[in-house]
Short mmCIF file of C-alpha atoms in Angstrom, two decimals:
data_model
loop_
_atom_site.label_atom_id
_atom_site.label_comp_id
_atom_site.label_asym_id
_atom_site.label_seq_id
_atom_site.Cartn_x
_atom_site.Cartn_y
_atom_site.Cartn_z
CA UNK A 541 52.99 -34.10 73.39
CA UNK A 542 52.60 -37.92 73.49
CA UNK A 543 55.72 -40.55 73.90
CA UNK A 544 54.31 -43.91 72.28
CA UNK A 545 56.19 -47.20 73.19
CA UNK A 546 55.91 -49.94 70.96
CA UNK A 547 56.62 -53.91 71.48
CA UNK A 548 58.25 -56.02 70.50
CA UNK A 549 60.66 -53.89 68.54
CA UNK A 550 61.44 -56.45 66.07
CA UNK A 551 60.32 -60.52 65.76
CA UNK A 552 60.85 -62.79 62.73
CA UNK A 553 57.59 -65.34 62.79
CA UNK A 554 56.69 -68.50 61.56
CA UNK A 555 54.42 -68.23 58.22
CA UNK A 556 50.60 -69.96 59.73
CA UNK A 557 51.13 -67.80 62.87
CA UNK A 558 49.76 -64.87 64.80
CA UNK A 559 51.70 -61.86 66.01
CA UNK A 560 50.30 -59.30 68.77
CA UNK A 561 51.88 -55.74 68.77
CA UNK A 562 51.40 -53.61 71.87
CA UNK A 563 51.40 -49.66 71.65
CA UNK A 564 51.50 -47.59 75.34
CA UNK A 565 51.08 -43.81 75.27
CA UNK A 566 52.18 -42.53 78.39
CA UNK A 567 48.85 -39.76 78.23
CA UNK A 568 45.56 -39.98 77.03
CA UNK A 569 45.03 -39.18 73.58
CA UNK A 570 42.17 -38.84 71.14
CA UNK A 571 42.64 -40.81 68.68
CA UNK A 572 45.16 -43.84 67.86
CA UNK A 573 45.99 -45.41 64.66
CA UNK A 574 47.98 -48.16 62.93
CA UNK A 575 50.27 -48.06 59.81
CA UNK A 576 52.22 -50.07 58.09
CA UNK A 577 55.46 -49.69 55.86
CA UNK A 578 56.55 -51.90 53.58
CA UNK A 579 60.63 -51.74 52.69
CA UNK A 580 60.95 -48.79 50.55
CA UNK A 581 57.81 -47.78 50.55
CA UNK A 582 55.53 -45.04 52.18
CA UNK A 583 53.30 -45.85 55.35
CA UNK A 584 49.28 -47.01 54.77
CA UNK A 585 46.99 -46.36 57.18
CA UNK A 586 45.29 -50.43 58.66
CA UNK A 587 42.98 -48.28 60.86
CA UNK A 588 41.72 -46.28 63.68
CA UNK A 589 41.79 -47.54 66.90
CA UNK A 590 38.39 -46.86 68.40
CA UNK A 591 38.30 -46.95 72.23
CA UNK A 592 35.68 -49.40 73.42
CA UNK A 593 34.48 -50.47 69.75
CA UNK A 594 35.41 -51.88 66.83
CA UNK A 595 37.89 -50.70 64.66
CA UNK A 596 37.73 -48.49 61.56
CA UNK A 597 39.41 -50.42 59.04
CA UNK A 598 40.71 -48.66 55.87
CA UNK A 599 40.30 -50.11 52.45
CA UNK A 600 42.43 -53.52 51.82
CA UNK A 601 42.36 -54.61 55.53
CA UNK A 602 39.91 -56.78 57.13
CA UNK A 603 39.23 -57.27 61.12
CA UNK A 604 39.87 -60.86 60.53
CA UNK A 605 43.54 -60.64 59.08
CA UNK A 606 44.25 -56.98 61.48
CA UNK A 607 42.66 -57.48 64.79
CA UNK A 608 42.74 -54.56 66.69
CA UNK A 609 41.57 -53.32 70.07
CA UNK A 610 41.68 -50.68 72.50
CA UNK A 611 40.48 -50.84 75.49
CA UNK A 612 41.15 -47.44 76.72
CA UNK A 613 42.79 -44.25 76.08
CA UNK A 614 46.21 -45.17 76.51
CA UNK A 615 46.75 -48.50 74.92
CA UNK A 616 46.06 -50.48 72.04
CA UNK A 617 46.66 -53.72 70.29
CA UNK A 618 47.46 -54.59 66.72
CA UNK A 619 47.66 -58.47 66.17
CA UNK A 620 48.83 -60.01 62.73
CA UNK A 621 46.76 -63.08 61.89
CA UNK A 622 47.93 -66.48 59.78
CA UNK A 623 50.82 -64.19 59.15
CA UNK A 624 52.64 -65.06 55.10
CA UNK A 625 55.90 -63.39 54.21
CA UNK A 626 53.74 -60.80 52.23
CA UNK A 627 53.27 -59.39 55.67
CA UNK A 628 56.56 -58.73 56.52
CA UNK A 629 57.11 -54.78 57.26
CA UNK A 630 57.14 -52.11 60.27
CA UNK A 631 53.92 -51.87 61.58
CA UNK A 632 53.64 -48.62 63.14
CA UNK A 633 51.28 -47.07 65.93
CA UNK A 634 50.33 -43.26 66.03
CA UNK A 635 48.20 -41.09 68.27
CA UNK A 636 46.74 -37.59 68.52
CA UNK A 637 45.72 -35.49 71.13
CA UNK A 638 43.45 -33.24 69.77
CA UNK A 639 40.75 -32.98 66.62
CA UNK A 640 41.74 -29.92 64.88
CA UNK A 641 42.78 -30.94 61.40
CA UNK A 642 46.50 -29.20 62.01
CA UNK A 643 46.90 -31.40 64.98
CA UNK A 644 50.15 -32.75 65.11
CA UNK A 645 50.78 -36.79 65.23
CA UNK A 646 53.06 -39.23 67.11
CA UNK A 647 54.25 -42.43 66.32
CA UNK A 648 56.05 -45.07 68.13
CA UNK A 649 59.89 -46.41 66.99
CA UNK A 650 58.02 -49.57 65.22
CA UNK A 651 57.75 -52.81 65.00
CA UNK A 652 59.76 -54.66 62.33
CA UNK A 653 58.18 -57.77 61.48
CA UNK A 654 59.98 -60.82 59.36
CA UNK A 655 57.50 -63.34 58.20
CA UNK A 656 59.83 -66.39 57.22
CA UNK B 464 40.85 -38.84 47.09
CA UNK B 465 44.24 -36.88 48.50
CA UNK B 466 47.69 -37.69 47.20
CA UNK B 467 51.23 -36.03 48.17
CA UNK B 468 53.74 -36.84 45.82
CA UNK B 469 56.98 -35.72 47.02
CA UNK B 470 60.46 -35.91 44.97
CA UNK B 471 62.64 -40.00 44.44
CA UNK B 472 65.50 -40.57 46.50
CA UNK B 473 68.05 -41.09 47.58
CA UNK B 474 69.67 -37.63 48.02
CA UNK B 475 73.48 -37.29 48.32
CA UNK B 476 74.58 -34.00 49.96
CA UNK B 477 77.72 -33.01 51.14
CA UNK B 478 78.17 -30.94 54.20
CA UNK B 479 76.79 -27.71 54.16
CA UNK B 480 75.40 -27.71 50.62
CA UNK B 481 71.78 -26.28 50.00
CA UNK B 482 69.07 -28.84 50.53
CA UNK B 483 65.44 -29.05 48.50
CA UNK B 484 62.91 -31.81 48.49
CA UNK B 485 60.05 -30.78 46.83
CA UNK B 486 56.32 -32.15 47.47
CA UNK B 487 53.28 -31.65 45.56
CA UNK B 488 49.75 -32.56 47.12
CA UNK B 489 46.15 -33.16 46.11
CA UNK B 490 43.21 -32.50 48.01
CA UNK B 491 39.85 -31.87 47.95
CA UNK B 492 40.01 -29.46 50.43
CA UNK B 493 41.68 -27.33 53.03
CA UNK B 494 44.41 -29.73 54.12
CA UNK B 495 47.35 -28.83 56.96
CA UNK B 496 50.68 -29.76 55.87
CA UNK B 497 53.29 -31.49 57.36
CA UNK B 498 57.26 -33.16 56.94
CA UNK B 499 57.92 -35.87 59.23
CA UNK B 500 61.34 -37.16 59.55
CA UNK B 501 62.03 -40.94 60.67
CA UNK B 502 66.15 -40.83 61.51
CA UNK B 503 67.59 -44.53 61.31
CA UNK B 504 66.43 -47.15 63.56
CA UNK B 505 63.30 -44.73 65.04
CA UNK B 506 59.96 -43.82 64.25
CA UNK B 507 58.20 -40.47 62.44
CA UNK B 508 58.84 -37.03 64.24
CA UNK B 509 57.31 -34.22 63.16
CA UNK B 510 59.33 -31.52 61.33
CA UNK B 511 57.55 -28.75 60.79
CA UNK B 512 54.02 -28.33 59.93
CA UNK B 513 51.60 -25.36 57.60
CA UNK B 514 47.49 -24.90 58.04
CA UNK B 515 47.11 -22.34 56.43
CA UNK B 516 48.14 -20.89 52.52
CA UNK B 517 51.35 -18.70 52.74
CA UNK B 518 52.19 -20.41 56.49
CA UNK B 519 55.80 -21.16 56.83
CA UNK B 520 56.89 -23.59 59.05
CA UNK B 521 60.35 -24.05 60.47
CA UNK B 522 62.27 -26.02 62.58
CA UNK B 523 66.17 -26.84 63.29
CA UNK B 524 66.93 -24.70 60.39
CA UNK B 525 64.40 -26.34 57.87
CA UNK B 526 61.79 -24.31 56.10
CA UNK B 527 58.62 -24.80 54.10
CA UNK B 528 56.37 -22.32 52.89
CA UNK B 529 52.16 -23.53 51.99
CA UNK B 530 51.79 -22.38 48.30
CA UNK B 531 48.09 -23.01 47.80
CA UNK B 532 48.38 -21.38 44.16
CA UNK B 533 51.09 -24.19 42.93
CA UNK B 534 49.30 -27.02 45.91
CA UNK B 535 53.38 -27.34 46.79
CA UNK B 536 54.92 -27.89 50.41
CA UNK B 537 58.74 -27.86 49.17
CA UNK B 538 61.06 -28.34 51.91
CA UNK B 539 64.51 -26.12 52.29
CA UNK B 540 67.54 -25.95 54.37
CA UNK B 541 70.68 -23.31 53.52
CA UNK B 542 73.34 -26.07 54.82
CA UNK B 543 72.62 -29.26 55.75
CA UNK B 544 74.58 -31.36 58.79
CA UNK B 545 75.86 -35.24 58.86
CA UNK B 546 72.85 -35.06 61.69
CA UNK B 547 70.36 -34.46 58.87
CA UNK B 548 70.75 -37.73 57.40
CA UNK B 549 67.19 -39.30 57.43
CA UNK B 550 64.12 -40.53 55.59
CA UNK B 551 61.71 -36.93 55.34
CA UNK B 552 58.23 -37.57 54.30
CA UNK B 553 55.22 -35.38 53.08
CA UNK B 554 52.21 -35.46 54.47
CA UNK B 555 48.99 -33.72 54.71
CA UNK B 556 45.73 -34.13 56.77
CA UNK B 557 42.44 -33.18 55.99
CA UNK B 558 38.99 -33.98 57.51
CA UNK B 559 37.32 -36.16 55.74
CA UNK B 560 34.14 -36.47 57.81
CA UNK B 561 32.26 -38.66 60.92
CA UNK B 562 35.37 -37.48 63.16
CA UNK B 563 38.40 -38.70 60.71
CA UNK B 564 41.19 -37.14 60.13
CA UNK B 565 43.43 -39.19 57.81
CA UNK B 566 47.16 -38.51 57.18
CA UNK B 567 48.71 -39.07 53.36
CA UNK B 568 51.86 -39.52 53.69
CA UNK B 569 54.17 -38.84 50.62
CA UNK B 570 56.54 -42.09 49.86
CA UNK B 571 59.51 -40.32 51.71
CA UNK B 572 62.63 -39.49 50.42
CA UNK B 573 66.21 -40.65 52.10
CA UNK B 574 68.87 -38.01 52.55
CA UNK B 575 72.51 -38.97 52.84
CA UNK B 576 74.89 -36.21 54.33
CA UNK B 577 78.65 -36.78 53.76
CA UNK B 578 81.42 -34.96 55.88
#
């Protein structure tokens, strides 16, 4: 199993602004990701977290706007650039230890984000 | 590309009644299935999961059976707690190539238990 700890929890931002989100597994995992959940909605995949490289963005998301790194196997970095209220949501980070497609995944608690 | 579409909340129980969410998925493949819960103020835990057709999974009394034949992941529980209220989502993963293993997620569905 993995625990993930996310910060900060929760942090209403000034529109124009930047926002970095940390995400700390306390064991080495295979893969980590990023979602996001908009109120009432279900959660989109941003990307994967690719240790030592760029980032796999999915469709919709761009490096420049998602910034992303992770710089080992533990720990990764989401940052929300020139942030509008359209990006308000919980941005959420996951992680899996293994490849097998039935591999289970963990997320962290979130982090609710209030764009004002 | 995969979809899991999974039933509209909110659901209203009251203690001990008989609880059903049903999900439907699409895929072009052999996915795994999952339910994730996310209980108020936390993030996703997994449920219970399936790999394989005719699989059940079950966990803290909650069942769900992989019906290839109807592409259906419903999830059951005989009598549901106060404890049970939560958001449940769908979810499915299949590989989809070059190491990637995407999860769908359904668009969850909240579940309200009253004493």
């Amino acid at each position: 199993s993995a625990v993930i700890s996310q910060k900060p929890s929760r942090d209403i931002c000034q529109r124009g602004t930047s926002l970095t989100i940390q995400c700390q597994v306390d064991s080495q995992v295979t893969m980590m990701f990023w979602y996001r959940q908009q109120p009432g909605q279900s959660l989109t995949l941003i990307a994967t977290a690719n240790q030592g490289s760029e980032a796999t963005y999915e469709s919709g998301f761009v490096i420049d706007k998602f910034p992303i790194s992770r710089p080992n196997l533990t720990f990764s970095t989401l940052t929300v650039s020139n942030m509008s209220p359209e990006d308000s949501s919980i941005y959420l980070c996951s992680a899996r230890t293994g490849l097998q497609v039935g591999t289970e995944a963990f997320f962290g608690q979130g982090t609710r984000l209030t764009v004002v | 590309g995969n979809s899991v579409t999974q039933m509209e909340g909110p659901v209203t129980l009251s203690e001990e009644a008989f609880l059903t969410i049903n999900c439907t998925y699409t895929a072009t493949g052999y996915p795994s299935l999952f339910w994730y819960v996310q209980y108020p103020g936390e993030g996703l835990q997994l449920l219970l999961k399936a790999t394989k057709a005719d699989d059940k999974g079950s966990n803290k009394g909650f069942e769900a059976t992989y019906r290839k034949e109807t592409t259906s992941f419903h999830l059951e529980k005989g009598s549901v707690q106060v404890s049970d209220s939560a958001v449940y989502f769908c979810a499915l993963t299949e590989y989809s190539g070059a190491g990637s293993y995407q999860l769908t997620f359904g668009k969850g569905t909240k579940l309200s238990v009253i004493p």
